[in-house]
């Protein structure tokens, strides 16, 4: 999931990768850097999303060299969208692109869903655990949230998804992306927010 705030974005994910009901990796880093201040969250097929992220990372390096500046978040999201849409019959990739850029003067969040459509949103959720937390997100999100509020909102939402969804779990990885750079936050499994589990 990713949340926009005044001056940047928070991007976060759990760390479980599954093959059917088997947990293949419990400490995956699902937050992928595609440029200095642009990250993506990957859900769906790990092979597909890693390949697409690698291709976009290459395109971003080319953009930087050719234009002498970092690509705007919208341009990066459009690269993802183009690849996902053109290959929609062969890919299973749901991607959230978030980052800070000079053009916007703050953070931006884009959601590229399975079919390859792209939507700009103040916050975005995706992956198998997201179906469990739409109500929480709608009830808890409000405009002009502070960085601290965004971190808590993201942490709680991911922890709630992890508690209900068998394909989500492990620990929480967050990244706070601002003009100053990227700050990574790690929340181990024994320090996750807890909720009622009747």
Tab-separated table of C-alpha atoms in Angstrom:
chain	number	residue	atom	x	y	z
A	1	UNK	CA	0.000	0.000	0.000
A	2	UNK	CA	1.037	3.628	-0.456
A	3	UNK	CA	-0.212	6.871	1.124
A	4	UNK	CA	0.442	10.420	-0.024
A	5	UNK	CA	1.137	13.191	2.506
A	6	UNK	CA	2.197	16.810	2.212
A	7	UNK	CA	5.811	16.567	1.056
A	8	UNK	CA	6.076	12.898	0.153
A	9	UNK	CA	4.677	9.377	0.321
A	10	UNK	CA	4.755	6.313	2.568
A	11	UNK	CA	4.962	2.949	0.831
A	12	UNK	CA	4.643	-0.341	2.711
A	13	UNK	CA	4.112	-4.084	2.387
A	14	UNK	CA	4.218	-7.366	4.267
A	15	UNK	CA	7.011	-9.856	3.558
A	16	UNK	CA	5.344	-13.198	2.727
A	17	UNK	CA	5.731	-14.913	-0.653
A	18	UNK	CA	3.648	-18.033	-1.222
A	19	UNK	CA	3.479	-20.832	-3.768
A	20	UNK	CA	-0.055	-22.068	-3.245
A	21	UNK	CA	-0.388	-22.732	0.490
A	22	UNK	CA	3.399	-23.141	0.939
A	23	UNK	CA	5.325	-20.125	2.267
A	24	UNK	CA	8.297	-19.846	-0.094
A	25	UNK	CA	9.856	-16.798	1.604
A	26	UNK	CA	8.857	-15.126	4.862
A	27	UNK	CA	11.159	-12.084	4.602
A	28	UNK	CA	10.687	-10.877	1.001
A	29	UNK	CA	11.268	-7.189	0.272
A	30	UNK	CA	8.238	-6.292	-1.879
A	31	UNK	CA	9.262	-2.611	-2.045
A	32	UNK	CA	11.381	-2.159	-5.154
A	33	UNK	CA	13.361	0.990	-5.966
A	34	UNK	CA	12.906	1.944	-9.623
A	35	UNK	CA	14.658	5.311	-9.283
A	36	UNK	CA	16.209	7.393	-6.476
A	37	UNK	CA	12.865	8.645	-5.112
A	38	UNK	CA	10.392	6.328	-6.852
A	39	UNK	CA	9.455	2.920	-5.469
A	40	UNK	CA	6.924	0.289	-6.438
A	41	UNK	CA	4.930	-2.286	-4.473
A	42	UNK	CA	4.592	-5.604	-6.263
A	43	UNK	CA	1.726	-8.108	-6.010
A	44	UNK	CA	0.676	-11.061	-8.149
A	45	UNK	CA	3.311	-13.241	-9.801
A	46	UNK	CA	6.730	-12.544	-8.251
A	47	UNK	CA	8.477	-13.473	-11.526
A	48	UNK	CA	6.263	-11.143	-13.596
A	49	UNK	CA	6.504	-8.154	-11.253
A	50	UNK	CA	10.274	-8.506	-10.809
A	51	UNK	CA	10.776	-8.649	-14.589
A	52	UNK	CA	8.540	-5.605	-15.195
A	53	UNK	CA	10.252	-3.652	-12.367
A	54	UNK	CA	13.700	-4.482	-13.838
A	55	UNK	CA	12.622	-3.246	-17.282
A	56	UNK	CA	11.172	-0.004	-15.870
A	57	UNK	CA	14.324	0.502	-13.760
A	58	UNK	CA	16.348	0.316	-17.002
A	59	UNK	CA	13.996	2.792	-18.751
A	60	UNK	CA	14.323	5.187	-15.793
A	61	UNK	CA	18.124	5.119	-16.024
A	62	UNK	CA	17.837	5.878	-19.755
A	63	UNK	CA	15.401	8.750	-19.073
A	64	UNK	CA	17.821	10.209	-16.498
A	65	UNK	CA	20.773	10.082	-18.915
A	66	UNK	CA	18.842	11.456	-21.915
A	67	UNK	CA	17.034	14.263	-20.053
A	68	UNK	CA	19.546	15.079	-17.335
A	69	UNK	CA	16.925	14.775	-14.594
A	70	UNK	CA	14.993	12.145	-12.676
A	71	UNK	CA	11.782	10.895	-14.317
A	72	UNK	CA	8.549	12.234	-12.753
A	73	UNK	CA	6.463	9.663	-10.846
A	74	UNK	CA	3.710	9.910	-13.492
A	75	UNK	CA	6.198	9.002	-16.236
A	76	UNK	CA	7.434	5.985	-14.240
A	77	UNK	CA	3.841	4.871	-13.582
A	78	UNK	CA	3.082	5.257	-17.302
A	79	UNK	CA	6.028	2.979	-18.134
A	80	UNK	CA	4.607	0.304	-15.812
A	81	UNK	CA	1.122	0.832	-17.226
A	82	UNK	CA	2.273	0.486	-20.842
A	83	UNK	CA	4.090	-2.796	-20.184
A	84	UNK	CA	1.237	-4.219	-18.072
A	85	UNK	CA	-1.442	-3.216	-20.604
A	86	UNK	CA	0.418	-4.406	-23.715
A	87	UNK	CA	1.042	-7.782	-22.028
A	88	UNK	CA	-2.213	-8.052	-20.047
A	89	UNK	CA	-2.940	-11.579	-21.319
A	90	UNK	CA	0.448	-12.910	-20.246
A	91	UNK	CA	1.171	-11.061	-16.993
A	92	UNK	CA	-0.261	-11.307	-13.506
A	93	UNK	CA	1.059	-8.076	-12.047
A	94	UNK	CA	-0.630	-5.570	-9.749
A	95	UNK	CA	1.707	-2.649	-9.070
A	96	UNK	CA	1.536	0.482	-6.915
A	97	UNK	CA	3.993	3.224	-7.922
A	98	UNK	CA	4.776	5.969	-5.410
A	99	UNK	CA	7.431	8.600	-5.016
A	100	UNK	CA	8.472	12.218	-4.776
A	101	UNK	CA	9.293	14.447	-7.728
A	102	UNK	CA	10.265	18.043	-8.363
A	103	UNK	CA	7.590	18.570	-11.029
A	104	UNK	CA	4.721	17.952	-8.588
A	105	UNK	CA	6.645	19.389	-5.638
A	106	UNK	CA	5.533	16.479	-3.443
A	107	UNK	CA	4.455	12.878	-3.456
A	108	UNK	CA	2.274	10.983	-5.928
A	109	UNK	CA	0.614	7.560	-5.769
A	110	UNK	CA	-0.477	5.573	-8.831
A	111	UNK	CA	-2.235	2.202	-8.869
A	112	UNK	CA	-1.720	-0.069	-11.896
A	113	UNK	CA	-4.245	-2.888	-11.607
A	114	UNK	CA	-4.173	-6.366	-13.190
A	115	UNK	CA	-5.610	-5.309	-16.577
A	116	UNK	CA	-3.138	-2.451	-16.980
A	117	UNK	CA	-5.309	0.531	-16.032
A	118	UNK	CA	-3.612	3.413	-14.194
A	119	UNK	CA	-5.285	5.552	-11.523
A	120	UNK	CA	-3.831	8.411	-9.479
A	121	UNK	CA	-5.053	8.188	-5.884
A	122	UNK	CA	-4.277	9.768	-2.492
A	123	UNK	CA	-3.731	6.216	-1.200
A	124	UNK	CA	-3.686	2.819	-2.882
A	125	UNK	CA	-3.975	-0.755	-1.641
A	126	UNK	CA	-3.331	-3.974	-3.545
A	127	UNK	CA	-2.573	-7.663	-3.283
A	128	UNK	CA	-4.547	-10.545	-1.779
A	129	UNK	CA	-4.739	-8.972	1.701
A	130	UNK	CA	-6.229	-5.702	0.415
A	131	UNK	CA	-9.759	-7.162	0.148
A	132	UNK	CA	-9.875	-7.381	3.954
A	133	UNK	CA	-9.011	-3.744	4.655
A	134	UNK	CA	-11.077	-1.561	2.294
A	135	UNK	CA	-13.462	-0.698	5.153
A	136	UNK	CA	-10.641	0.169	7.546
A	137	UNK	CA	-8.891	2.332	4.938
A	138	UNK	CA	-12.089	4.196	3.955
A	139	UNK	CA	-12.936	4.835	7.621
A	140	UNK	CA	-9.428	5.833	8.754
A	141	UNK	CA	-8.017	7.864	5.846
A	142	UNK	CA	-8.455	11.625	5.813
A	143	UNK	CA	-6.784	14.416	3.864
A	144	UNK	CA	-3.806	16.380	5.198
A	145	UNK	CA	-2.454	13.536	7.332
A	146	UNK	CA	0.945	14.087	8.961
A	147	UNK	CA	3.900	11.773	8.336
A	148	UNK	CA	3.361	10.103	11.724
A	149	UNK	CA	-0.356	9.574	11.032
A	150	UNK	CA	0.465	8.090	7.604
A	151	UNK	CA	3.011	5.692	9.097
A	152	UNK	CA	0.492	4.500	11.728
A	153	UNK	CA	-2.299	4.237	9.137
A	154	UNK	CA	-0.101	2.155	6.809
A	155	UNK	CA	1.239	-0.034	9.629
A	156	UNK	CA	-2.250	-0.750	11.011
A	157	UNK	CA	-3.755	-1.471	7.584
A	158	UNK	CA	-0.994	-3.932	6.645
A	159	UNK	CA	-1.145	-5.614	10.084
A	160	UNK	CA	-4.930	-6.052	9.718
A	161	UNK	CA	-4.492	-7.589	6.254
A	162	UNK	CA	-1.792	-9.918	7.589
A	163	UNK	CA	-4.019	-11.106	10.436
A	164	UNK	CA	-6.856	-12.155	8.073
A	165	UNK	CA	-5.121	-13.232	4.862
A	166	UNK	CA	-3.197	-16.518	4.765
A	167	UNK	CA	-1.050	-15.329	1.851
A	168	UNK	CA	0.086	-12.244	3.811
A	169	UNK	CA	2.357	-12.284	6.847
A	170	UNK	CA	5.878	-12.027	8.178
A	171	UNK	CA	7.043	-8.509	8.986
A	172	UNK	CA	6.220	-5.018	7.696
A	173	UNK	CA	8.597	-2.983	5.554
A	174	UNK	CA	7.938	0.732	5.046
A	175	UNK	CA	9.674	3.492	3.090
A	176	UNK	CA	9.155	7.217	3.704
A	177	UNK	CA	10.003	9.036	0.465
A	178	UNK	CA	10.565	12.818	0.572
A	179	UNK	CA	12.743	15.439	-1.127
A	180	UNK	CA	15.486	14.603	1.406
A	181	UNK	CA	15.602	10.958	0.316
A	182	UNK	CA	14.266	7.580	1.417
A	183	UNK	CA	13.977	6.406	5.015
A	184	UNK	CA	13.351	2.671	5.452
A	185	UNK	CA	11.404	1.392	8.480
A	186	UNK	CA	11.287	-2.265	9.552
A	187	UNK	CA	8.591	-3.642	11.877
A	188	UNK	CA	9.416	-7.203	13.031
A	189	UNK	CA	6.686	-9.807	13.552
A	190	UNK	CA	6.765	-9.509	17.354
A	191	UNK	CA	6.190	-5.725	17.221
A	192	UNK	CA	3.188	-5.672	14.854
A	193	UNK	CA	0.085	-3.721	15.912
A	194	UNK	CA	-2.464	-6.135	17.434
A	195	UNK	CA	-6.252	-6.116	17.098
A	196	UNK	CA	-9.229	-8.154	18.279
A	197	UNK	CA	-9.206	-11.640	16.785
A	198	UNK	CA	-12.360	-13.255	18.234
